[in-house]
Every structure is written in structure tokens, then in C-alpha cells.
PDB file of N, CA and C in Angstrom:
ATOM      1  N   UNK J   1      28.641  -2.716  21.088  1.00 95.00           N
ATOM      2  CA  UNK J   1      28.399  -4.142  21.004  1.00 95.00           C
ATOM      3  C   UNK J   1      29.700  -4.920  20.763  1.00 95.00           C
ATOM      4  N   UNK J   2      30.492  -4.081  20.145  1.00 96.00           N
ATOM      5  CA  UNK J   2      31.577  -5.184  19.792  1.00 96.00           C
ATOM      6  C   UNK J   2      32.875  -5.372  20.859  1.00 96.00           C
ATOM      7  N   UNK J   3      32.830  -4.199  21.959  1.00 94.00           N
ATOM      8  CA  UNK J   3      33.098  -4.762  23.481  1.00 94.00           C
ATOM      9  C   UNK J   3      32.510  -5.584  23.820  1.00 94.00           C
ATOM     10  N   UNK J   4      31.104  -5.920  23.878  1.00 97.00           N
ATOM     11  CA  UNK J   4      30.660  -7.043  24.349  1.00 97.00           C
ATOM     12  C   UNK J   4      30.921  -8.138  23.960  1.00 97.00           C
ATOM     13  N   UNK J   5      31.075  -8.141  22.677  1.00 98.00           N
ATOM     14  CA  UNK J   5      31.781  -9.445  21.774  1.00 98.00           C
ATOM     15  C   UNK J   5      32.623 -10.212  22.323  1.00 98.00           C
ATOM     16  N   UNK J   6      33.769  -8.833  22.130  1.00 97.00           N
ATOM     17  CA  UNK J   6      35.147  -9.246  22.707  1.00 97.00           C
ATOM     18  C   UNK J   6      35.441  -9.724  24.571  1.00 97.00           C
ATOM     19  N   UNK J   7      34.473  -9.016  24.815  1.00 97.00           N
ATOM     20  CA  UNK J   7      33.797 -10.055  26.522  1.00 97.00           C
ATOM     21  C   UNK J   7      34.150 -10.975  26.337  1.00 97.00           C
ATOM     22  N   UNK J   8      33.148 -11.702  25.791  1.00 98.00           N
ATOM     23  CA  UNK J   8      32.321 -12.897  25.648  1.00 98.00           C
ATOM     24  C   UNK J   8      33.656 -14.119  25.071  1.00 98.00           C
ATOM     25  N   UNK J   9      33.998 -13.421  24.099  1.00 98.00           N
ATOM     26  CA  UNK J   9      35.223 -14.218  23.236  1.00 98.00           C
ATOM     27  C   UNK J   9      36.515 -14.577  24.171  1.00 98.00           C
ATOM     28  N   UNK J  10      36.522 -13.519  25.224  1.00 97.00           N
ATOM     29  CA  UNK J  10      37.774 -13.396  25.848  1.00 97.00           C
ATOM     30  C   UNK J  10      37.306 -14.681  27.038  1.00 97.00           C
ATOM     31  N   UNK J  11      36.020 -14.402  27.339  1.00 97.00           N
ATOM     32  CA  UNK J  11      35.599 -15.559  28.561  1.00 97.00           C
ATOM     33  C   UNK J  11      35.900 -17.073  27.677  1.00 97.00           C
ATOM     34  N   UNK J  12      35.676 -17.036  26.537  1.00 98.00           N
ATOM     35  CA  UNK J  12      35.146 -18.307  26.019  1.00 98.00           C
ATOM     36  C   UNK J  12      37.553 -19.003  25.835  1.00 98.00           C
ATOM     37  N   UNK J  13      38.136 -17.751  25.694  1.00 97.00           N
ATOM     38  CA  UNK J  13      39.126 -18.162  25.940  1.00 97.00           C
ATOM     39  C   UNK J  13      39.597 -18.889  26.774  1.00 97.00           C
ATOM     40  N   UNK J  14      39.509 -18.066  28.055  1.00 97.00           N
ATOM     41  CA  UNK J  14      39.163 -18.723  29.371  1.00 97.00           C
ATOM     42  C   UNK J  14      39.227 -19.994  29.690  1.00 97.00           C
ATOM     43  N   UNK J  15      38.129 -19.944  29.011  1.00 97.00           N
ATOM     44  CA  UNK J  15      37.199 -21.869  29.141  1.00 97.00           C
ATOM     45  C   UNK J  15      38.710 -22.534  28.199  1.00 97.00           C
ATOM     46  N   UNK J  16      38.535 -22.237  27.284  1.00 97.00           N
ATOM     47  CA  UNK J  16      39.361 -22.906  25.922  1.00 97.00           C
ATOM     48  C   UNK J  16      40.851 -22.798  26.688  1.00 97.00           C
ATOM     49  N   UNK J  17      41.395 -22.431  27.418  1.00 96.00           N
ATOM     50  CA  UNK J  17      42.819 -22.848  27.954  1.00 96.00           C
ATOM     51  C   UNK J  17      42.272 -23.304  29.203  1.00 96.00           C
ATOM     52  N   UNK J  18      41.648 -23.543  30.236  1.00 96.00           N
ATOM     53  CA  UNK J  18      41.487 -24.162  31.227  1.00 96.00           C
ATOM     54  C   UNK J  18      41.251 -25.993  30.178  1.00 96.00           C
ATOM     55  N   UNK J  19      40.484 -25.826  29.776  1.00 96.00           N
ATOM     56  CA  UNK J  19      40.164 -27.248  29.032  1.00 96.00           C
ATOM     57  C   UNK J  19      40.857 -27.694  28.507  1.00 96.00           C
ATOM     58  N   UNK J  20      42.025 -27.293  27.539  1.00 95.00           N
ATOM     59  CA  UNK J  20      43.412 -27.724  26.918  1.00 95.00           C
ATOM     60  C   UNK J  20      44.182 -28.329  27.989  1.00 95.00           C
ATOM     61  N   UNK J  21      44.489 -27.824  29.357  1.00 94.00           N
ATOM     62  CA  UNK J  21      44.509 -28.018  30.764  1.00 94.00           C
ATOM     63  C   UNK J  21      44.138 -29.714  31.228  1.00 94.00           C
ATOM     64  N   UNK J  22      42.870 -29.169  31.459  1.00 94.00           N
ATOM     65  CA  UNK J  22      42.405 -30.323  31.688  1.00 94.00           C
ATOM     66  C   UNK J  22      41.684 -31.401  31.592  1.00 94.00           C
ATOM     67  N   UNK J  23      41.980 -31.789  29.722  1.00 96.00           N
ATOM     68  CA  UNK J  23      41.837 -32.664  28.651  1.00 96.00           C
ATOM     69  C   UNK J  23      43.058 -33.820  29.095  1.00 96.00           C
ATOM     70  N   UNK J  24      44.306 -32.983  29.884  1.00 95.00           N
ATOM     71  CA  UNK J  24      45.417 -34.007  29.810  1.00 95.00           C
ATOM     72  C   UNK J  24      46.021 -34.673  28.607  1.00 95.00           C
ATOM     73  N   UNK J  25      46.282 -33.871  27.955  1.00 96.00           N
ATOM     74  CA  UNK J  25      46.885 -34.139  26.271  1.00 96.00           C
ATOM     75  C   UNK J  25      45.818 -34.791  25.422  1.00 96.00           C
ATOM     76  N   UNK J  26      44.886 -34.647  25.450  1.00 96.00           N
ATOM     77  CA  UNK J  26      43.523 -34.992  24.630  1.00 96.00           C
ATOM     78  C   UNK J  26      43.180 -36.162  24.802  1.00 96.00           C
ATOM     79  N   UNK J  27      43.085 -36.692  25.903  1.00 97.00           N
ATOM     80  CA  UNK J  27      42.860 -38.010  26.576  1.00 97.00           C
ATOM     81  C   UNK J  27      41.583 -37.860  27.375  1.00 97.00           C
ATOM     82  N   UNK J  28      40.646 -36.918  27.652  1.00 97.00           N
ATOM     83  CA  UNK J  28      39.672 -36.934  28.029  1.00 97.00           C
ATOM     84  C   UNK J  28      38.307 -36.556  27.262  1.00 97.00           C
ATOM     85  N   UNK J  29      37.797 -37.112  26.784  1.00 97.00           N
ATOM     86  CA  UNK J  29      36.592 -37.020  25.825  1.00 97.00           C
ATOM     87  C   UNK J  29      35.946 -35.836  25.829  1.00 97.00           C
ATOM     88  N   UNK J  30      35.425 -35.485  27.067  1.00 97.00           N
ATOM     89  CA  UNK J  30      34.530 -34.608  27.449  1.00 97.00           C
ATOM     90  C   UNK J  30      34.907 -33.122  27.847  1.00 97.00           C
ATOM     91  N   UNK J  31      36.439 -33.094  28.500  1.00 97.00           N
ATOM     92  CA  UNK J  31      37.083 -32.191  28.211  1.00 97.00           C
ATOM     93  C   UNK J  31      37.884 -31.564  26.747  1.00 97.00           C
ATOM     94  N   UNK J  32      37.968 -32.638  25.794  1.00 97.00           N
ATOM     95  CA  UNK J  32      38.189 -32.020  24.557  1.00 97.00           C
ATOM     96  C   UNK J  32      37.210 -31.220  23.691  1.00 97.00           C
ATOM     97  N   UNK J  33      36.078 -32.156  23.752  1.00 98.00           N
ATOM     98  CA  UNK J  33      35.234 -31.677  23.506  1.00 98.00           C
ATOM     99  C   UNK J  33      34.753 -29.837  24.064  1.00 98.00           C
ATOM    100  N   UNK J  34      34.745 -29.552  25.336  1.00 98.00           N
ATOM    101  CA  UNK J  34      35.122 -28.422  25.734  1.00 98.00           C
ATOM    102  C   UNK J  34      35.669 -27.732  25.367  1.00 98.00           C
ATOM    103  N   UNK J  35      36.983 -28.253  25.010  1.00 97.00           N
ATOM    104  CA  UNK J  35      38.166 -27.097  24.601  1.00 97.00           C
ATOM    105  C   UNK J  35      37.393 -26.682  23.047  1.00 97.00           C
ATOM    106  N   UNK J  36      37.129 -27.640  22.222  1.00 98.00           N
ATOM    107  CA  UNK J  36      36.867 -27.663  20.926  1.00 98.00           C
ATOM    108  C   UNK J  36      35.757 -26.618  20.648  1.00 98.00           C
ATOM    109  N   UNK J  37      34.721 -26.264  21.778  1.00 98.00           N
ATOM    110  CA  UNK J  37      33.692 -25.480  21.284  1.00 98.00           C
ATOM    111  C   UNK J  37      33.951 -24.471  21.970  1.00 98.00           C
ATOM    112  N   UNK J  38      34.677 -24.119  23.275  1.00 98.00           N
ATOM    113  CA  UNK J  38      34.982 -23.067  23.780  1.00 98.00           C
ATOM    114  C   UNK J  38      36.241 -22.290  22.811  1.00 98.00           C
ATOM    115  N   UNK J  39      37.010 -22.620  21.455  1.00 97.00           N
ATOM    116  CA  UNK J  39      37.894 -22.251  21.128  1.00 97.00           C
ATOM    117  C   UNK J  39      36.851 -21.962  19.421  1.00 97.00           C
ATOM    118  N   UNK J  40      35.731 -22.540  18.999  1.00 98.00           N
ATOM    119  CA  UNK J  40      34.644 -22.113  18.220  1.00 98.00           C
ATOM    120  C   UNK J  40      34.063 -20.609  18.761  1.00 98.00           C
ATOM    121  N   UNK J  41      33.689 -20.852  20.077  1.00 98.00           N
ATOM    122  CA  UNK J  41      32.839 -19.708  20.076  1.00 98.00           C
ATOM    123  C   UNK J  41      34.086 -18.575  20.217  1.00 98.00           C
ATOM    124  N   UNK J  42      35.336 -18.463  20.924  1.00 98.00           N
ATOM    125  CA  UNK J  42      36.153 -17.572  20.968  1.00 98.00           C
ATOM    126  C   UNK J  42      36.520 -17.183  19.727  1.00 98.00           C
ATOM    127  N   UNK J  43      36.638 -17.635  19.010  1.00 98.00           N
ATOM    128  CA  UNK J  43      37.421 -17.398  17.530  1.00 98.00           C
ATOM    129  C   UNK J  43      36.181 -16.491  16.774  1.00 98.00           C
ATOM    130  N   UNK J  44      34.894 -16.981  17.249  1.00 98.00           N
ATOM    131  CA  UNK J  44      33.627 -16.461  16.549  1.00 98.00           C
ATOM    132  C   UNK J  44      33.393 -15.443  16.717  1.00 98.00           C
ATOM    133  N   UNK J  45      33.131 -14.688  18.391  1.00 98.00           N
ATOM    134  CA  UNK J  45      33.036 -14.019  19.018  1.00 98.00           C
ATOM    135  C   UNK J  45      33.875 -12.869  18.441  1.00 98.00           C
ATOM    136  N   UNK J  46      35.497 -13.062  18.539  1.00 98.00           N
ATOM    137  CA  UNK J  46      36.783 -12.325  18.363  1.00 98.00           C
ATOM    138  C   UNK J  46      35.830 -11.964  16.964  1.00 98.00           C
ATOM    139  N   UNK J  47      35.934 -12.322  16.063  1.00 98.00           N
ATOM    140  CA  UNK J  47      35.708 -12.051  14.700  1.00 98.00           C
ATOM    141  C   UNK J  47      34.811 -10.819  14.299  1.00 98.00           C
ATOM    142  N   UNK J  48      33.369 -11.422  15.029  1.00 98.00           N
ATOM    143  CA  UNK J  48      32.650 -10.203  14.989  1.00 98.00           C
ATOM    144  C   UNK J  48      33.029  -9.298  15.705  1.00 98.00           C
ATOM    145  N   UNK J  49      34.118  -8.959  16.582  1.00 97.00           N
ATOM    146  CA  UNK J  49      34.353  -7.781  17.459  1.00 97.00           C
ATOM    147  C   UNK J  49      35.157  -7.045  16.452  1.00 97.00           C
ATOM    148  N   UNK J  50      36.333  -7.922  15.352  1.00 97.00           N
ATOM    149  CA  UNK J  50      37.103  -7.153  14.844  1.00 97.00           C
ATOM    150  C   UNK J  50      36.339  -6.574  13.346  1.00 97.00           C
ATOM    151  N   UNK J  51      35.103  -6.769  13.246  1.00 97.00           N
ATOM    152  CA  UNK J  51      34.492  -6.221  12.343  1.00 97.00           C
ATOM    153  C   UNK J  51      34.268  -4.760  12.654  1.00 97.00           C
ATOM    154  N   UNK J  52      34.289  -3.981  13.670  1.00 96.00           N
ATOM    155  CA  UNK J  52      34.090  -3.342  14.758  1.00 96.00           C
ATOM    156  C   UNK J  52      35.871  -1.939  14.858  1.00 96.00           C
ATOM    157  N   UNK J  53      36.448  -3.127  15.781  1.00 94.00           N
ATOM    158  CA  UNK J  53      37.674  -2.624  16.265  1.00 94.00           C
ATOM    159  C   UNK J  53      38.886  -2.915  15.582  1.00 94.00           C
ATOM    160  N   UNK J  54      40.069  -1.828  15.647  1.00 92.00           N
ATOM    161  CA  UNK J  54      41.115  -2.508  15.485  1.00 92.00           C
ATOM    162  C   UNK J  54      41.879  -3.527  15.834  1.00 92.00           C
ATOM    163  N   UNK J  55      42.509  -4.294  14.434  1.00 92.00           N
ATOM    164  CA  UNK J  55      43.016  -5.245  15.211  1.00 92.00           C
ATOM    165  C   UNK J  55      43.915  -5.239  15.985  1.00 92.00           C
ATOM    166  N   UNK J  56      44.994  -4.806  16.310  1.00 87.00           N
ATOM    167  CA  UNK J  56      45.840  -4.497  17.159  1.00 87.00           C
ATOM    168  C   UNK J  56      45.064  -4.554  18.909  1.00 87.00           C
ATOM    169  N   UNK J  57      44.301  -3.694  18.917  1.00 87.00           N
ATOM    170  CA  UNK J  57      43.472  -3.588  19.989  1.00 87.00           C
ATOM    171  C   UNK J  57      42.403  -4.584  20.595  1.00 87.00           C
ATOM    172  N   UNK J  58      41.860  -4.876  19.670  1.00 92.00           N
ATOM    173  CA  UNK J  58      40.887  -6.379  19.785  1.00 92.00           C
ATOM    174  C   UNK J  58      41.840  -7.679  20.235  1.00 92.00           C
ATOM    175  N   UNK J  59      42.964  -7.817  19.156  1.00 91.00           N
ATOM    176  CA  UNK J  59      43.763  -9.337  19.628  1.00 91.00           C
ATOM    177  C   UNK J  59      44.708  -9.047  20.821  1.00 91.00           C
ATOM    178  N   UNK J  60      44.849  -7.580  21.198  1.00 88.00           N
ATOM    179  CA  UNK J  60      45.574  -7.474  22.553  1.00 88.00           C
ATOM    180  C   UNK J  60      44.849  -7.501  23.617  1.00 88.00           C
ATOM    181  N   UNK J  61      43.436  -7.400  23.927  1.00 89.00           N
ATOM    182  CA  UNK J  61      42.953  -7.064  24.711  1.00 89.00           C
ATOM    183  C   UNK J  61      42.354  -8.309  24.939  1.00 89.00           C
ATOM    184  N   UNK J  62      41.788  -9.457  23.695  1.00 94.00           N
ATOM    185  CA  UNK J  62      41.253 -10.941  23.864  1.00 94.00           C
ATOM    186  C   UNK J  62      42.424 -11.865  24.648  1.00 94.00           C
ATOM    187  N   UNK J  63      43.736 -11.643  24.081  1.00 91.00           N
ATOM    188  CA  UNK J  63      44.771 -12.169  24.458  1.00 91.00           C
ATOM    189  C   UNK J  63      45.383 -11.727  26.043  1.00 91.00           C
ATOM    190  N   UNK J  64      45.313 -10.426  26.233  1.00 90.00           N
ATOM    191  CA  UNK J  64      45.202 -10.449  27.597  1.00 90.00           C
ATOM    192  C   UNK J  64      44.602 -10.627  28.726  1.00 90.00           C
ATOM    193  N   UNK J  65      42.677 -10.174  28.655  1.00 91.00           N
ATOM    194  CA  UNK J  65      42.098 -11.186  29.178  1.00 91.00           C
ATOM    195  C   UNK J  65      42.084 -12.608  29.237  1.00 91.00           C
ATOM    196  N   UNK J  66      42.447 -13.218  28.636  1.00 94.00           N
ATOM    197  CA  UNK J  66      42.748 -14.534  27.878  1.00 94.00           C
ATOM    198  C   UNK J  66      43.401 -14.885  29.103  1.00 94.00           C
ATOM    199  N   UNK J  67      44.658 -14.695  29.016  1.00 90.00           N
ATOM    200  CA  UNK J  67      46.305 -15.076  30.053  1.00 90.00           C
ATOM    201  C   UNK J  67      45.876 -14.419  31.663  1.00 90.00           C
ATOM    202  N   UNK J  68      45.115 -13.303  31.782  1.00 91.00           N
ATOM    203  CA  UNK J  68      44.722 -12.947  33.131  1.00 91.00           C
ATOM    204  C   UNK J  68      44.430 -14.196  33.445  1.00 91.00           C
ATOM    205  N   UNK J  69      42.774 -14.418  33.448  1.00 94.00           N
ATOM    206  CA  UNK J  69      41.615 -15.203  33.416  1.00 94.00           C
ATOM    207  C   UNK J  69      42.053 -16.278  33.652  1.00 94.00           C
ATOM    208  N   UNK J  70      43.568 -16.737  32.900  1.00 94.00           N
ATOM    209  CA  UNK J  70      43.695 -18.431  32.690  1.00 94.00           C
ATOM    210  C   UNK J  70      45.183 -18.427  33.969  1.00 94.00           C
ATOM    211  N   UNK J  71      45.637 -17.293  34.646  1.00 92.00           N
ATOM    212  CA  UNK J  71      46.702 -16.989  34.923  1.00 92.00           C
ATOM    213  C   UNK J  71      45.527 -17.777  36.483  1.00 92.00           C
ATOM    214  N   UNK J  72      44.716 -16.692  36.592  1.00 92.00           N
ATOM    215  CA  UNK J  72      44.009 -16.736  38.401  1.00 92.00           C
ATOM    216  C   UNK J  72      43.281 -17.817  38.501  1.00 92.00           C
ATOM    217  N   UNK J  73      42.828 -18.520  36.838  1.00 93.00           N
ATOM    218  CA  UNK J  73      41.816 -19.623  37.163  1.00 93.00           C
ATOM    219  C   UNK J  73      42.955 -20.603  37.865  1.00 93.00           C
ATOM    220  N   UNK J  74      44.288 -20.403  36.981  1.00 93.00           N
ATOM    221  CA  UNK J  74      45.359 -21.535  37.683  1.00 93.00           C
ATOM    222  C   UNK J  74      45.886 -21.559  39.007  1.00 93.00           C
ATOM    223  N   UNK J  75      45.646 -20.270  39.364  1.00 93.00           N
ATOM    224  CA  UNK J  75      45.945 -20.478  41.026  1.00 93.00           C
ATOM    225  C   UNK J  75      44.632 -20.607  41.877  1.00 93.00           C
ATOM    226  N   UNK J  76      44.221 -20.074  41.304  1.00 94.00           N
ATOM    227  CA  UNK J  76      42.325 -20.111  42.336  1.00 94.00           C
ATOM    228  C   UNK J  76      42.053 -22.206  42.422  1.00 94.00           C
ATOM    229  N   UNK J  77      41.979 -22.699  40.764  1.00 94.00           N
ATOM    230  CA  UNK J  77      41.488 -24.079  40.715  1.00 94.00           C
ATOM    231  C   UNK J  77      42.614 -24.786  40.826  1.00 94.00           C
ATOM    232  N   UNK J  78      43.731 -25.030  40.110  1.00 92.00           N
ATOM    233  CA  UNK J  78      44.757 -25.833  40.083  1.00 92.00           C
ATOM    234  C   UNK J  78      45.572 -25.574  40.930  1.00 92.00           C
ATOM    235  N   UNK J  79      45.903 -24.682  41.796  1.00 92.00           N
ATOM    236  CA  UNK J  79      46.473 -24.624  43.049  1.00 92.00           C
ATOM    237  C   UNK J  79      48.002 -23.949  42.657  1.00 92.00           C
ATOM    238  N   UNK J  80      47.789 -23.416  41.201  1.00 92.00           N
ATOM    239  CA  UNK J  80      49.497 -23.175  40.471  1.00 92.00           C
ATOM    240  C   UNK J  80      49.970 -21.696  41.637  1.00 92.00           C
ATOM    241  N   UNK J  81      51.288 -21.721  41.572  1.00 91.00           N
ATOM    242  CA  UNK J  81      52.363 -20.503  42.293  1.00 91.00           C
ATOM    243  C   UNK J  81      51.245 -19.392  42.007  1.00 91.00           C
ATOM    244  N   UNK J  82      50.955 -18.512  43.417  1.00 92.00           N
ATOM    245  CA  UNK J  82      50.881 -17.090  43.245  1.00 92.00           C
ATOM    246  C   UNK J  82      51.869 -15.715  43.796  1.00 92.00           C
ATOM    247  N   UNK J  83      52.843 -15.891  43.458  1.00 94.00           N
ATOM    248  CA  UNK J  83      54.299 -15.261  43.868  1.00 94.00           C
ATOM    249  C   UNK J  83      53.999 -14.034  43.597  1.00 94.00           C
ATOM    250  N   UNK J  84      54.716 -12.981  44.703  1.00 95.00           N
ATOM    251  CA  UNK J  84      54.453 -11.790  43.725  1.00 95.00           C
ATOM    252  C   UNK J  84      54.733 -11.314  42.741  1.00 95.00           C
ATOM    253  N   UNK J  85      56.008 -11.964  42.466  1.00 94.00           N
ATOM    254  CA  UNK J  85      56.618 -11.600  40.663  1.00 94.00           C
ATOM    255  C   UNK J  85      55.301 -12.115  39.838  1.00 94.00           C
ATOM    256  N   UNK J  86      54.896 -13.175  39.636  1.00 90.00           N
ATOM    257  CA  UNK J  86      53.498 -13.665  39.103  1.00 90.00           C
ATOM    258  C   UNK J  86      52.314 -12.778  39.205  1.00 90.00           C
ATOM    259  N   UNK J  87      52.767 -12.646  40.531  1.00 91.00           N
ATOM    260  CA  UNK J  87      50.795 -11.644  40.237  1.00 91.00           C
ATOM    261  C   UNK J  87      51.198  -9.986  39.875  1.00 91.00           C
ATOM    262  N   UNK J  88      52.266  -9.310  39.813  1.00 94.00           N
ATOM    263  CA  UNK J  88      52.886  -8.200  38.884  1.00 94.00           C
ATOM    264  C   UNK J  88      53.024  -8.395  37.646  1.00 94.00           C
ATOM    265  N   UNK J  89      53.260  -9.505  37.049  1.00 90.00           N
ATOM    266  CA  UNK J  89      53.530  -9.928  35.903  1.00 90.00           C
ATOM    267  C   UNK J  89      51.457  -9.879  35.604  1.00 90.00           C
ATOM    268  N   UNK J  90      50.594 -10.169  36.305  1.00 88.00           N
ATOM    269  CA  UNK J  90      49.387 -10.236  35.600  1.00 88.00           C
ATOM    270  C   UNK J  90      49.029  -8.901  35.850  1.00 88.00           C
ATOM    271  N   UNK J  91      49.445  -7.986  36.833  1.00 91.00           N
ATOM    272  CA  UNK J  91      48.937  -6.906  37.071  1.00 91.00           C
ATOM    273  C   UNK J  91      49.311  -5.816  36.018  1.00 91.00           C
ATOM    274  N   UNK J  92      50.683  -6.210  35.573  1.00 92.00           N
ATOM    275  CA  UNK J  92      51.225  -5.298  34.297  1.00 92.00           C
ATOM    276  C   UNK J  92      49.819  -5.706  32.873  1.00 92.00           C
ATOM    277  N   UNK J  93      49.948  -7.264  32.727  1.00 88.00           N
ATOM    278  CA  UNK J  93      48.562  -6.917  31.813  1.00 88.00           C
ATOM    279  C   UNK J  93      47.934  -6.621  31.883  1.00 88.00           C
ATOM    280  N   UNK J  94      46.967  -6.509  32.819  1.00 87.00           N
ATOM    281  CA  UNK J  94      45.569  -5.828  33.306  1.00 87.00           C
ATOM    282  C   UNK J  94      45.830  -4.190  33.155  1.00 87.00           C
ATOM    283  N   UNK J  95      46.858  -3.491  33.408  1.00 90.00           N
ATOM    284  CA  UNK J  95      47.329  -2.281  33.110  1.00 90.00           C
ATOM    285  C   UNK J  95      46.928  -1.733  31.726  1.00 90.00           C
ATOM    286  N   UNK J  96      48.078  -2.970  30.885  1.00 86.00           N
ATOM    287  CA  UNK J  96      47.989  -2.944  29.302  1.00 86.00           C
ATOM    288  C   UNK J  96      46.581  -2.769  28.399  1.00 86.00           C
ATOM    289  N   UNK J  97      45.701  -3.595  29.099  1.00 82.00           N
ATOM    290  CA  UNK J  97      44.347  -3.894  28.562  1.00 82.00           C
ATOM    291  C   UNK J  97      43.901  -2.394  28.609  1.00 82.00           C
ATOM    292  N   UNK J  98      43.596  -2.186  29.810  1.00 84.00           N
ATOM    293  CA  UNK J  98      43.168  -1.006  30.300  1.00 84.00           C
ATOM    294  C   UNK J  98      43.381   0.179  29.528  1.00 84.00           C
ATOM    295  N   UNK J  99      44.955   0.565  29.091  1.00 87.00           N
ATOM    296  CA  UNK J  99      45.198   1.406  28.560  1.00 87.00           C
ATOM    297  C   UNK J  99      44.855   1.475  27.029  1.00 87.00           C
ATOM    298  N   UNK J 100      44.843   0.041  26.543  1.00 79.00           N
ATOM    299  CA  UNK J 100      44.378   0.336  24.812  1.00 79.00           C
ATOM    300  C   UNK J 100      42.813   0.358  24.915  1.00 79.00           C
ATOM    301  N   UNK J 101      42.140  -0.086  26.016  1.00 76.00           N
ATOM    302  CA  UNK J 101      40.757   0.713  25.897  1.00 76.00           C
ATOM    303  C   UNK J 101      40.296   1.483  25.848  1.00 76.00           C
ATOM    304  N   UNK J 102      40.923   2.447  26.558  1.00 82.00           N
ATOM    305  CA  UNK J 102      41.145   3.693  27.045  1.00 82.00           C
ATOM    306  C   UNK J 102      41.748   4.567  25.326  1.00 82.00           C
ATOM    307  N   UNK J 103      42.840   3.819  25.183  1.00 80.00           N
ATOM    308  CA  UNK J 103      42.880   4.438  23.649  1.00 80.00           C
ATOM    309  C   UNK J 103      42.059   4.403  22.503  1.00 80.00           C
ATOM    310  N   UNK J 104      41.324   3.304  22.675  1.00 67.00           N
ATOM    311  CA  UNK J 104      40.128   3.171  21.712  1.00 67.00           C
ATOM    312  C   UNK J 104      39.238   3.675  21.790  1.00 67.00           C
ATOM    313  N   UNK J 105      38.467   4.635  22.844  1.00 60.00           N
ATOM    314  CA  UNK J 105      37.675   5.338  22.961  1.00 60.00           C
ATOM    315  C   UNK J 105      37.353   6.655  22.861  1.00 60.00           C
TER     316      UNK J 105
END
């Protein structure tokens, strides 16, 4: 369960840096608001996972899904650089993740 947690927490990251994004320096009501509860439930989520897991492993693995997630949402939605140095640079995290799961099990 507390993989699933850390899912969930890591998606809600996701949300919570796309919305920091595109709040536009906290000038949009409805997008702050966003950021504000998508960065509640992540923090919530994370918490009960590390009741669970190590921390080392839990905040590396939230934090790297985290930067994936917010890396492809930026080129998929916002149209940001997908260079290949960029998408090696996300492919090395996705590696990283992988491997402390793999160690945690």
C-alpha cells in the first residue's frame, strides 16, 4: 500500500508543479488554488508512504517521479525543448527510480 501512496503523492506532485507553472506567479486564482491542494494531498500522501518506507527511498523516488512527470508534461503541454541531452537527462532518472525500487524490495 505504501507504493501506492507514493503513486498517488508523486501524481499529485505532478499537478502541484504544473500549477506553480501555470498560476503565473500567483496571479491566477484558480490555478493557485490548484497548486495549494495538489501540494496538500502530495505532502499527505508522501507521509503515509514514509510511515512504510525508507526515507531516502520514498523522497527519491516522489522527487523523481515528480521532475519526470513535470519534465514531459512541459514538453507534451507547454511546448518546452525536447533535446536529446533533455530526454537522457530524464531517462537517467527513470533509471534511478527504478533501481531504488528494485532495492527496496
Amino acid at each position: 500500500m505504501a507504493w501506492i501512496y507514493l503513486l498517488i503523492a508523486s501524481a499529485a506532485e505532478i499537478v502541484w508543479a504544473y500549477s506553480l507553472k501555470a498560476s503565473d506567479g500567483f496571479t491566477r486564482p484558480l490555478m493557485v488554488g490548484l497548486n495549494i491542494a495538489a501540494l496538500l494531498v502530495a505532502v499527505w500522501f508522501l507521509v503515509q508512504a514514509m510511515r512504510v518506507l525508507p526515507l531516502g527511498t520514498a523522497y527519491a523516488v516522489w522527487t523523481g517521479i515528480g521532475v519526470v512527470g513535470a519534465a514531459i508534461l512541459g514538453v507534451v503541454v507547454m511546448g518546452e525543448s525536447a533535446s536529446p541531452m533533455r530526454l537522457s537527462a530524464i531517462a537517467i532518472i527513470v533509471a534511478g527510480v527504478v533501481v531504488l525500487k528494485f532495492a527496496e524490495s
